[in-house]
Short mmCIF file of C-alpha atoms in Angstrom, two decimals:
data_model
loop_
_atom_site.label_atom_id
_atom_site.label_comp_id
_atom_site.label_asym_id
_atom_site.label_seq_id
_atom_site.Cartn_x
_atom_site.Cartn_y
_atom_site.Cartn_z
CA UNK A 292 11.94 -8.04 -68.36
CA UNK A 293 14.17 -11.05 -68.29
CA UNK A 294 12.62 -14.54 -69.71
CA UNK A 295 13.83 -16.08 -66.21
CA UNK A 296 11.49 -13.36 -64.50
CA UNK A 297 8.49 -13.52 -67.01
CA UNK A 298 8.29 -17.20 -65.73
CA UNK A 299 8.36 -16.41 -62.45
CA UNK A 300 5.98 -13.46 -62.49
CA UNK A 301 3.52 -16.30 -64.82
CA UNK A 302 4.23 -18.90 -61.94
CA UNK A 303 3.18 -15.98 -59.30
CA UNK A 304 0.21 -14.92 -60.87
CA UNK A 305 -1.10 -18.61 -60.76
CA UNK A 306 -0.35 -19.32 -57.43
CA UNK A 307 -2.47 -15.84 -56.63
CA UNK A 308 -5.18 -16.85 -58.53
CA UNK A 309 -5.13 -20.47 -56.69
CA UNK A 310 -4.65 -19.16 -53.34
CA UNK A 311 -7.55 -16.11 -54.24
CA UNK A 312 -9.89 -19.51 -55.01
CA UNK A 313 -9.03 -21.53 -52.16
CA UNK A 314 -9.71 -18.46 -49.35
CA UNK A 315 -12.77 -18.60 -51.30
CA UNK A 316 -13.63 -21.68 -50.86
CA UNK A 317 -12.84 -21.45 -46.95
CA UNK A 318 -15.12 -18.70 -46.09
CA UNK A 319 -18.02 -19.47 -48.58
CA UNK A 320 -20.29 -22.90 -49.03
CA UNK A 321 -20.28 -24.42 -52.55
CA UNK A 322 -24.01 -25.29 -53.67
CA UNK A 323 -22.94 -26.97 -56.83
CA UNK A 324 -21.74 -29.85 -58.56
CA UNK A 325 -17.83 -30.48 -58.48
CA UNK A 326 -18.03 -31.06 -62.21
CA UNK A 327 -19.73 -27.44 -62.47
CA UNK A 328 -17.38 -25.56 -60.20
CA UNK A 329 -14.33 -26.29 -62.03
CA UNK A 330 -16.37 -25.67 -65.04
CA UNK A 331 -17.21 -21.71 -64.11
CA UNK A 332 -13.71 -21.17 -62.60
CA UNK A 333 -11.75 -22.76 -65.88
CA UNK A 334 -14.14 -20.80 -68.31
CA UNK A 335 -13.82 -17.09 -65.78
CA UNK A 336 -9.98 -18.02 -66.31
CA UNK A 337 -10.02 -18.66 -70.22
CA UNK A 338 -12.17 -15.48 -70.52
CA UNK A 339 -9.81 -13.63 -68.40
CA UNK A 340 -6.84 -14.08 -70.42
CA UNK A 341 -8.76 -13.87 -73.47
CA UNK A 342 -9.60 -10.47 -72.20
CA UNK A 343 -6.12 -9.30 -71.09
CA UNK A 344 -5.03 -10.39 -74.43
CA UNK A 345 -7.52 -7.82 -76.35
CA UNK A 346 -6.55 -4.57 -73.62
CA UNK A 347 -2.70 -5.52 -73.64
CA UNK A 348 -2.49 -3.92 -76.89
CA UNK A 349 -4.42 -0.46 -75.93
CA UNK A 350 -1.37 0.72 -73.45
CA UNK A 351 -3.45 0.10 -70.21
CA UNK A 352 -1.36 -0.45 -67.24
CA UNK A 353 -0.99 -4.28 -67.05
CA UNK A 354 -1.83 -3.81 -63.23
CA UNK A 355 -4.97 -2.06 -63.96
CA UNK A 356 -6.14 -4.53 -66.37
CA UNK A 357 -5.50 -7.08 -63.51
CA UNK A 358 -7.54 -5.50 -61.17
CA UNK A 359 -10.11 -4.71 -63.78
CA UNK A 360 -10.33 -8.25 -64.62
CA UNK A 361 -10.69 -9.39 -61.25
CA UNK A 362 -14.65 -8.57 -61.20
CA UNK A 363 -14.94 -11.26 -63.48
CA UNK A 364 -14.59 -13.55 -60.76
CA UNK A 365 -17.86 -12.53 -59.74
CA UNK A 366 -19.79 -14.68 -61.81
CA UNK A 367 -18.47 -18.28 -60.98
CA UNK A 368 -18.71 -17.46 -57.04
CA UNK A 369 -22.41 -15.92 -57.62
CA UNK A 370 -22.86 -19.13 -59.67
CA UNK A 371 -20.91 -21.90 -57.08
CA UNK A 372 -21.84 -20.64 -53.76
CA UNK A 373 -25.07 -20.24 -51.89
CA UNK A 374 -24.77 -17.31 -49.53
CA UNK A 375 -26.33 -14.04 -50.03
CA UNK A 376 -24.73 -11.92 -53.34
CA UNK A 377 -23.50 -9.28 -50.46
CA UNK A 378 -21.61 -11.94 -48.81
CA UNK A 379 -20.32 -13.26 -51.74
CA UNK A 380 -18.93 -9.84 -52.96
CA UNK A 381 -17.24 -9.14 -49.16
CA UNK A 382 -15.86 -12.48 -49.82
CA UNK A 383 -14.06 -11.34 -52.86
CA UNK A 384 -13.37 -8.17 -52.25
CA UNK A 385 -11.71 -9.10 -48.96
CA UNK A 386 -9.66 -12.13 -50.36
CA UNK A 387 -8.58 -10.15 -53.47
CA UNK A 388 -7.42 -6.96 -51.68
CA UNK A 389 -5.35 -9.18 -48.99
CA UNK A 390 -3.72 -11.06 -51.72
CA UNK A 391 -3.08 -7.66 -53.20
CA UNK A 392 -1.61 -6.52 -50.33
CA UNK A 393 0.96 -9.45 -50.40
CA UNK A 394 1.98 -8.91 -53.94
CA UNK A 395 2.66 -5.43 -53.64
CA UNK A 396 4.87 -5.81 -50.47
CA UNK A 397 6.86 -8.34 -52.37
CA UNK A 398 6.78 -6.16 -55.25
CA UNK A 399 8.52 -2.88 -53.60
CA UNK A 400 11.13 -5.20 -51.60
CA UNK A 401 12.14 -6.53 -54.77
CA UNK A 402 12.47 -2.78 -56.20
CA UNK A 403 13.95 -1.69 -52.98
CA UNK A 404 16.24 -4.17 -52.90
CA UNK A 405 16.96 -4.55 -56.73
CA UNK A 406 15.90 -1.94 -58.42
CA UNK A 407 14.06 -4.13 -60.98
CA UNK A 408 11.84 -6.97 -60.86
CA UNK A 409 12.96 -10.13 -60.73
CA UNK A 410 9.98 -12.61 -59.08
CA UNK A 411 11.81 -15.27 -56.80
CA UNK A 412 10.23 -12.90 -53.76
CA UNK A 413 7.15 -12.31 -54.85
CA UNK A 414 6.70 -15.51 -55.66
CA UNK A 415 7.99 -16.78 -52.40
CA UNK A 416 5.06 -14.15 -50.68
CA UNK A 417 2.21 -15.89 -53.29
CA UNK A 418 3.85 -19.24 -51.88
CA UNK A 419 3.52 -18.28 -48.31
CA UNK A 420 0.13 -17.09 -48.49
CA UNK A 421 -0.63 -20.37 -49.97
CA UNK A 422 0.88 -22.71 -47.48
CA UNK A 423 -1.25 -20.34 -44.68
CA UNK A 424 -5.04 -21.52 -45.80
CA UNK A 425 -5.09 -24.51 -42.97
CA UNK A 426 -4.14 -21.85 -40.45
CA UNK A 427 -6.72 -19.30 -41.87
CA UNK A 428 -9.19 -22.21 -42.08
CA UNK A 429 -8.33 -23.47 -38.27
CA UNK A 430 -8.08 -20.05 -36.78
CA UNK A 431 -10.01 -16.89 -39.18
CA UNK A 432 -12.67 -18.78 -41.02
CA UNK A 433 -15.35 -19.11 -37.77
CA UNK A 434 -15.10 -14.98 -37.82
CA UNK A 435 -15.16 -14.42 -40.98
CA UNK A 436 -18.42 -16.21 -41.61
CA UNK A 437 -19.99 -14.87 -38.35
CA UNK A 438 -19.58 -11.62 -40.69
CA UNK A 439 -20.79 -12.86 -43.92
CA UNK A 440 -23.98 -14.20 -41.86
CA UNK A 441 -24.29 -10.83 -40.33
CA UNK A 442 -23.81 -9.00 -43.97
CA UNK A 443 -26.40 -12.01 -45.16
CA UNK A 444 -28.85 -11.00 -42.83
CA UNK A 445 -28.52 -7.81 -41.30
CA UNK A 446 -25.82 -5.25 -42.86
CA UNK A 447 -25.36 -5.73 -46.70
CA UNK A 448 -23.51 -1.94 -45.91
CA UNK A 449 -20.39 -3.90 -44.88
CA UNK A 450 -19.75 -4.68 -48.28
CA UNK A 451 -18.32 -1.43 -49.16
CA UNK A 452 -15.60 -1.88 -46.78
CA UNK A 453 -13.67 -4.31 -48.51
CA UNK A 454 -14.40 -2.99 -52.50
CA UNK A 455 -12.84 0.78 -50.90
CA UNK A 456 -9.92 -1.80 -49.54
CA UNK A 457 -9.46 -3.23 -53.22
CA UNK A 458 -9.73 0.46 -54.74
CA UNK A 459 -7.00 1.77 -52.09
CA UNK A 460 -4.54 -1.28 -52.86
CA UNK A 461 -5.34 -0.66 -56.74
CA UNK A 462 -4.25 2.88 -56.56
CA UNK A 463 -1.23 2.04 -54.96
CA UNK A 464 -0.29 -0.31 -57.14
CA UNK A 465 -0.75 1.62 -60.43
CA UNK A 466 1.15 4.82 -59.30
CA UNK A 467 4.42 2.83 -60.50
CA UNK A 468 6.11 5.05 -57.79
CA UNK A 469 8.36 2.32 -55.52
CA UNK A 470 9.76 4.56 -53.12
CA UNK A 471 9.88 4.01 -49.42
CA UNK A 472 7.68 7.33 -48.90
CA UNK A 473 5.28 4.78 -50.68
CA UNK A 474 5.78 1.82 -48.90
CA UNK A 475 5.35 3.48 -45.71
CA UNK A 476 2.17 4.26 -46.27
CA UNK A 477 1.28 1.49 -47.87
CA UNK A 478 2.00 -1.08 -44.91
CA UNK A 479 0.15 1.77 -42.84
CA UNK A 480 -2.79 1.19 -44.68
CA UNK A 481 -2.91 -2.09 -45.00
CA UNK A 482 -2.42 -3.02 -41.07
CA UNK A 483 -5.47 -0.38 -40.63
CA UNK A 484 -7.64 -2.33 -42.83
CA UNK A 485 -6.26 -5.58 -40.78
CA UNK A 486 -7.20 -4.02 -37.51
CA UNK A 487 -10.96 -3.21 -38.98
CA UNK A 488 -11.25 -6.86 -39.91
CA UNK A 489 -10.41 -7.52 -36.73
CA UNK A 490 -12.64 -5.14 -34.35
CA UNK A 491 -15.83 -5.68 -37.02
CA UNK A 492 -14.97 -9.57 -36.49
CA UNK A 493 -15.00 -8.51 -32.50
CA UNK A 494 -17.81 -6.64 -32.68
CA UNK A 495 -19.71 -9.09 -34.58
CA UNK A 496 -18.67 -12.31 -31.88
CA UNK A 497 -20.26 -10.48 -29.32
CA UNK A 498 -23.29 -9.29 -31.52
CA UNK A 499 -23.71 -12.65 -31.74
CA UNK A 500 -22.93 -14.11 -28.17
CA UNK A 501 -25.65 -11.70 -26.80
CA UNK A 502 -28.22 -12.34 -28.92
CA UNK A 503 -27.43 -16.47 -27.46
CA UNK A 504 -27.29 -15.20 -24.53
CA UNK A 505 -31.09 -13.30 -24.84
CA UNK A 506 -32.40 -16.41 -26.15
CA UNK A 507 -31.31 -18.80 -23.53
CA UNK A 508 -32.15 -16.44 -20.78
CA UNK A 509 -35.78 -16.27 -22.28
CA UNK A 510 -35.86 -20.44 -22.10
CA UNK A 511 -34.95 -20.23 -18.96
CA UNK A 512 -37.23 -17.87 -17.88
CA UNK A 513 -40.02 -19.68 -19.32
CA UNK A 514 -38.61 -23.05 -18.30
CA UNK A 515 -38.72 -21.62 -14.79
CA UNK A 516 -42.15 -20.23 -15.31
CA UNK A 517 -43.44 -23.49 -16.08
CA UNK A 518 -41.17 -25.05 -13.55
CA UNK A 519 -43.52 -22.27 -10.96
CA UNK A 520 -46.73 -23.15 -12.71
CA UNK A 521 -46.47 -27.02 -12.12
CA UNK A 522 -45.74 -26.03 -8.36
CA UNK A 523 -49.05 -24.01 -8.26
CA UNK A 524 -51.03 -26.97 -9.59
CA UNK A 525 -49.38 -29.08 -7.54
CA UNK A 526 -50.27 -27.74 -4.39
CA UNK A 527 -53.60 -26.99 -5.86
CA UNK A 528 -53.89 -30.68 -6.31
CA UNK A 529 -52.64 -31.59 -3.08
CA UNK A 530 -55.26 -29.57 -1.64
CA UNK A 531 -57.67 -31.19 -2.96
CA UNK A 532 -55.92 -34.27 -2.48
CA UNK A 533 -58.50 -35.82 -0.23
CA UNK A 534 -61.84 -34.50 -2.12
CA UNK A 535 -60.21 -37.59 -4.64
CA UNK A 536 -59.37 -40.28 -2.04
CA UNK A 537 -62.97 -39.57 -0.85
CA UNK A 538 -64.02 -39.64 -4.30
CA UNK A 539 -62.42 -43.25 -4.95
CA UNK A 540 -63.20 -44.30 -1.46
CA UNK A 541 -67.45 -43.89 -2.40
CA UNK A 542 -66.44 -45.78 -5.80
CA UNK A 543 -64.96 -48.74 -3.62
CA UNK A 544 -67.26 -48.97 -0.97
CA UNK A 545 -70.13 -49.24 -3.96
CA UNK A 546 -67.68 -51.89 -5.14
CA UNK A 547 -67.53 -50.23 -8.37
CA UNK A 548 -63.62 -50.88 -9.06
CA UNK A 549 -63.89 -49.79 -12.72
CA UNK A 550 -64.75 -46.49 -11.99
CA UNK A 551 -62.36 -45.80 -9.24
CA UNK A 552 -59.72 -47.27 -12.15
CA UNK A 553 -60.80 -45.07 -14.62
CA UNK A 554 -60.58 -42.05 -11.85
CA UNK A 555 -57.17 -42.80 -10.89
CA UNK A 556 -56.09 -43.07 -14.36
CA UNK A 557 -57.16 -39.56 -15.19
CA UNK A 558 -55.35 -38.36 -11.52
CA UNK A 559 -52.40 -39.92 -13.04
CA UNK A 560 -52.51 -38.68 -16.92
CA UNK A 561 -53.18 -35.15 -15.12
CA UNK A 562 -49.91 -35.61 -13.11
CA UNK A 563 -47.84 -36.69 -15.71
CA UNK A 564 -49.21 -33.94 -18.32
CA UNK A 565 -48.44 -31.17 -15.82
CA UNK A 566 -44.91 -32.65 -14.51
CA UNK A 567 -42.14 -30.67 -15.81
CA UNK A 568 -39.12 -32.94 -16.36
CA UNK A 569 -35.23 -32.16 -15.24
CA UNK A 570 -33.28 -33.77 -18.12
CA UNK A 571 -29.53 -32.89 -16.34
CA UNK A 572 -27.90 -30.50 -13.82
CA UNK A 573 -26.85 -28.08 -16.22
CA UNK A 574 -29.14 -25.60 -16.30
CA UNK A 575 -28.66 -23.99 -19.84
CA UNK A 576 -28.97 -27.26 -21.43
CA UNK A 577 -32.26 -28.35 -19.18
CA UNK A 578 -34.22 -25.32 -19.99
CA UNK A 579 -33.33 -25.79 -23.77
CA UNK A 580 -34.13 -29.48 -24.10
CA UNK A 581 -37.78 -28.76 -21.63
CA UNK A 582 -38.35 -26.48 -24.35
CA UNK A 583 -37.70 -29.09 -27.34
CA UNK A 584 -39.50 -31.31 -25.58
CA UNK A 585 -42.86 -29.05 -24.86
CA UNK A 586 -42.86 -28.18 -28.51
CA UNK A 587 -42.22 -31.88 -29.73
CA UNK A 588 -45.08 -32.73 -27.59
CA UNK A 589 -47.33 -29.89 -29.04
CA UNK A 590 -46.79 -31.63 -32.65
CA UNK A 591 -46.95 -35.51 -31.97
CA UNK A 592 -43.43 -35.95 -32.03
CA UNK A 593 -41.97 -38.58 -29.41
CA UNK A 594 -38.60 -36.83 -28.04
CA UNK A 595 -36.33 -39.11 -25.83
CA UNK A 596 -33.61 -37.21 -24.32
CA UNK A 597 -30.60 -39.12 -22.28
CA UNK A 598 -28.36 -36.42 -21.24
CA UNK A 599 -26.31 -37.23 -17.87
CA UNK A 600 -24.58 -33.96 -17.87
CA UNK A 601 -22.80 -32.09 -14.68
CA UNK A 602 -23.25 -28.60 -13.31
CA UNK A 603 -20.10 -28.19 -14.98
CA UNK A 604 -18.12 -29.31 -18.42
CA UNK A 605 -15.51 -26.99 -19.02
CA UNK A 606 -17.40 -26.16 -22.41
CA UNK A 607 -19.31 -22.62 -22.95
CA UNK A 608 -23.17 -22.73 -21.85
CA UNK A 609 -24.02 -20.97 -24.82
CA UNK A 610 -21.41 -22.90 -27.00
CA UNK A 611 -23.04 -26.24 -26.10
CA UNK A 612 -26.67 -24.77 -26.33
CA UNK A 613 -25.94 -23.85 -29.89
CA UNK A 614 -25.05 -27.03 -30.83
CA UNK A 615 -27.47 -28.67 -29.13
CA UNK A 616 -30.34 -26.18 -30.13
CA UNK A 617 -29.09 -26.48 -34.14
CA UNK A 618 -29.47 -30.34 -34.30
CA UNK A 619 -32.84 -30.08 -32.29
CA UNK A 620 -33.53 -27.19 -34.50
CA UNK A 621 -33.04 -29.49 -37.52
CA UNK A 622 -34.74 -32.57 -36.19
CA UNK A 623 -37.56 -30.96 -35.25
CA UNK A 624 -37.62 -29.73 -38.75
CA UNK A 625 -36.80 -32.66 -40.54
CA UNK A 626 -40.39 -34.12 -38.46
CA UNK A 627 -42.36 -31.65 -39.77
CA UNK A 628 -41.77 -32.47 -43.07
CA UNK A 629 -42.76 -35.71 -43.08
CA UNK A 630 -46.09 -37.89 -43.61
CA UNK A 631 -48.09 -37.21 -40.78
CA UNK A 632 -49.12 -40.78 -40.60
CA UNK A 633 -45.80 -42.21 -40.46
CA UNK A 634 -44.06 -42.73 -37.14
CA UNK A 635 -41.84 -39.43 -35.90
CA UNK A 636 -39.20 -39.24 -33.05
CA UNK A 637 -36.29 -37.33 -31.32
CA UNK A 638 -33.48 -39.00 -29.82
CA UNK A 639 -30.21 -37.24 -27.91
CA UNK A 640 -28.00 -38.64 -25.40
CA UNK A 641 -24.76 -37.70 -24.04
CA UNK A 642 -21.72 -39.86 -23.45
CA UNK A 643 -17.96 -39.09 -22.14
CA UNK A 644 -15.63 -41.07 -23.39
CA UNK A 645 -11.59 -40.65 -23.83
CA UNK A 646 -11.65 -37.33 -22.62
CA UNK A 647 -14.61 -36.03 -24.92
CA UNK A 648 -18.75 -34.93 -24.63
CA UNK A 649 -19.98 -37.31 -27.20
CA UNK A 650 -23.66 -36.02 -27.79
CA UNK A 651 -25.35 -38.12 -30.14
CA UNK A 652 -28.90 -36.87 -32.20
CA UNK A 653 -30.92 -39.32 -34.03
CA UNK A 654 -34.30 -38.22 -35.78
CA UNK A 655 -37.06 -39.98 -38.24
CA UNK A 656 -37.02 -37.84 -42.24
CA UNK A 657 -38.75 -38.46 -44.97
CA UNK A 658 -35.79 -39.50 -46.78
CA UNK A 659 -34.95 -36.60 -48.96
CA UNK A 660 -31.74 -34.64 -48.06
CA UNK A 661 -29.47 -32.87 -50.58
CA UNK A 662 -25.55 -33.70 -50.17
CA UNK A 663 -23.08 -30.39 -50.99
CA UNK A 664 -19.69 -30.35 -50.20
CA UNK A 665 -19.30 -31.09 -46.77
CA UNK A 666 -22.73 -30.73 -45.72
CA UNK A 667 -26.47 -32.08 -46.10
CA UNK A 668 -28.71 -29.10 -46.43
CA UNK A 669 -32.65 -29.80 -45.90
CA UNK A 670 -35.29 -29.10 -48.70
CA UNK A 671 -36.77 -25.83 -47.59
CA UNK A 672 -36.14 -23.06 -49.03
CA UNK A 673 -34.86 -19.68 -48.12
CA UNK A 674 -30.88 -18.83 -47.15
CA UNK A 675 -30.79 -20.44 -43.88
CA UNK A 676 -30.80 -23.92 -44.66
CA UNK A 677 -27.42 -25.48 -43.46
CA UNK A 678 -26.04 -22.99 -41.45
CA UNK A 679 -27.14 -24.78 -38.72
CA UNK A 680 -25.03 -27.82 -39.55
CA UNK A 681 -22.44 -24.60 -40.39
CA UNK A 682 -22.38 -23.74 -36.85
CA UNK A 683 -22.08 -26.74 -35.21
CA UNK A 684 -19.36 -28.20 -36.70
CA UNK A 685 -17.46 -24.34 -36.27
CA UNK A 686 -17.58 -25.22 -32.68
CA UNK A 687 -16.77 -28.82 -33.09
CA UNK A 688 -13.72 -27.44 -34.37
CA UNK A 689 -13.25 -24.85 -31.19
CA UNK A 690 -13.06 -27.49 -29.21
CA UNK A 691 -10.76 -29.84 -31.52
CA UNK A 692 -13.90 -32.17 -31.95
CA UNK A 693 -15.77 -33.08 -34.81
CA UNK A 694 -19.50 -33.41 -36.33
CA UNK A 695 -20.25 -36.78 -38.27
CA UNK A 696 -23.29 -36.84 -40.23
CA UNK A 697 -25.14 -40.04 -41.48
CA UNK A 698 -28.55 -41.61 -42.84
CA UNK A 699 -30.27 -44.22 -43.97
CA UNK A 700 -33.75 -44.42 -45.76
CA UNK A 701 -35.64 -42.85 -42.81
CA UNK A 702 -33.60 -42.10 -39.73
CA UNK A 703 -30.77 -39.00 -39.59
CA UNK A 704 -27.47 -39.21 -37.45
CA UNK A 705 -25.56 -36.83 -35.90
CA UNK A 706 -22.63 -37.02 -33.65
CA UNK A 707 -20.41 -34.31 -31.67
CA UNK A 708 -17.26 -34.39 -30.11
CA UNK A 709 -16.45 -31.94 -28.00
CA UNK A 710 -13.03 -32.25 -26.13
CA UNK A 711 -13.26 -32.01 -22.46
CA UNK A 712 -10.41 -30.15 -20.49
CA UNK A 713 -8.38 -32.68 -18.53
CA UNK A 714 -9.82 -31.61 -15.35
CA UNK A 715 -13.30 -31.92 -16.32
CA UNK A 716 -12.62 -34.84 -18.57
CA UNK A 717 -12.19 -37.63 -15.75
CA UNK A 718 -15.32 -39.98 -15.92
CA UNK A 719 -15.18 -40.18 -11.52
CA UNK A 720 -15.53 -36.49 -11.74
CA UNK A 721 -18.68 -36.81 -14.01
CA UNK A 722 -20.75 -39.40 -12.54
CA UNK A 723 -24.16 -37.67 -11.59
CA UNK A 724 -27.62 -39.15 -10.44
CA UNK A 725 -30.54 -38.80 -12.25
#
């Protein structure tokens, strides 16, 4: 092997390992420090070479001992990120074998073409796959984590799929055998692995829409039951509407004006308690906020919600109820947690502005939040905290918005963009009546 191509193969293997990091880093959620993360990566990468260097000498094939040392990598993203250890090893597995798949394309074109290695294309391929993370981030990260919270939660199995991926691509690429009775199947393999991605992905979206769909249809059913329940009692109490004007009628004619007061305070504290409020036209989002609201009320918590919103957007019901459900989801949370003693609230409001659904969330905390990465995750514990946040700004991103987060000593801020299609997006159009 020419010194020309030892540089380039060095330069290709870098750009692999960078590339192998950064898809990483797009489908998984750091948990530690910066100053730690490069730590675990730079020491998996001295140990890695110090490694090679020790099984060079035995004869291995230098491709095995690649792949071999590629489990290494386990440890700094068990270390660096926070999801589940399944997720973490789909992660890997996935990204590895991919990248795998790129070098060994590269690879037999090079041998096809050349009939000896020279680099300059498979370093071009590393290259490529390098300058593609923003369109994997923009376009393939919002599936792939719908199936690492899946594997979190549900199906650890799935994890299999991508190590038997690696294994296949590893075979391949040992055999030494760059013939186009190889590469054939090869590029056969590899699109059938693509297309599983791609129908488990599928599979998963709608896993996932249904179950948002069961558990808005449940709010609403309930939001209409109560809706049918307030109608009873009212009715009820309209029946016996004149049992209390004859009731306050006695009180006045004995002059006794405090009682009839106090009487017609409790009429009205009995109406208002059994009123159920419409917060909007939209349907989805007034049975979800009635039900923030009942449950706000059931723990003390004073929940304002300003939401002038249409019949129609031009956003996804369930889209826009899983935004709005996370950062209610959170607040409510964030409530809890505090002093009981000290004041607690709930704000949201909607705006529309320059084309884009501006809803706004603003809730008391005691203070205490825990800044990683990109995100602020709460201080319960468990595996769940932050995905909310997760979510939300997925589908800020859908809909070429974005999620701004904020605080001060005691009061959280969150904002959403959503961007409005143009037809929806004209503030005449929009105008509504309480």
């Amino acid at each position: 092997m020419s010194e020309s191509t030892m540089i380039l193969f060095s330069l290709s293997r870098a750009v692999f390992l960078a590339s192998n990091i950064l898809l990483d880093y797009s489908f998984l959620t750091p948990k530690r420090s910066l100053w730690f993360q490069i730590i675990a990566f730079a020491g998996t990468w001295i140990v890695a070479n110090l490694v090679r260097g020790l099984l060079t000498p035995t004869g291995l094939d230098p491709f095995l001992i690649g792949y071999m040392l590629t489990i290494l990598y386990l440890v700094p993203i068990t270390l660096v990120f926070k999801e589940s250890l399944h997720a973490k090893f789909f992660a890997l597995f996935m990204v590895t074998s991919l990248s795998q798949f790129n070098f060994l394309i590269c690879l037999f074109i090079e041998l096809l073409l050349f009939h000896h290695m020279v680099g300059g294309i498979i370093l071009a391929g590393q290259l490529l796959e390098l300058s593609s993370i923003p369109l994997i981030k923009r376009y393939i990260t919002p599936h792939i984590k719908n199936i690492l919270e899946i594997i979190s939660h549900q199906n650890p199995i799935f994890t299999l799929f991508p190590f038997l991926s690696f294994i296949l691509l590893a075979f391949y690429g040992i055999q030494r055998t760059y013939l186009l009775s190889v590469f054939i199947p090869l590029v056969l393999s590899t699109i059938i692995i693509f297309i599983a991605y791609y129908l488990i992905a599928i599979s998963i979206d709608r896993t996932k829409r249904h179950q948002q769909l069961e558990k808005q249809l449940a709010l609403q059913r309930d939001h209409y039951r109560n809706l049918n329940d307030s109608i009873i009692t009212t009715r009820a109490t309209r029946h016996d509407l004149r049992h209390h004007l004859a009731t306050i009628l006695e009180m006045l004619g004995k002059k006794d004006a405090a009682a009839a007061q106090e009487y017609l305070n409790k009429l009205c504290n009995y109406y208002d308690d059994n009123q159920i409020p419409t917060v909007c036209r939209n349907q989805s989002v007034d049975a979800l906020i009635c039900h923030y609201l009942k449950l706000a009320k059931q723990e003390n918590i004073t929940m304002v919600a300003k939401l002038p919103l249409p019949d129609e957007l031009g956003i996804d019901d369930l889209d826009l109820c899983v935004i709005i459900g996370n950062c209610l989801e959170n607040a409510l949370e964030a409530c809890r947690m505090m002093n009981g003693a000290e004041p607690r609230f709930i704000e949201i409001s909607t705006i529309i502005a320059k084309g884009h659904l501006v809803i706004k969330f603003a809730n008391s905390f005691n203070g205490i939040v825990q800044p990683q990465g990109d995100g602020f995750f709460s201080a319960k514990s468990g595996t769940e905290h932050g995905i909310g946040l997760a979510s939300v700004k997925t589908l800020a991103a859908k809909y070429h918005g974005h999620c701004l987060i904020s605080f001060d000593q005691r009061v959280f801020k969150a904002s959403v963009s959503l961007k409005l299609p143009e037809v929806f997006a004209v503030p005449s159009l929009l105008s509504i009546g309480e």
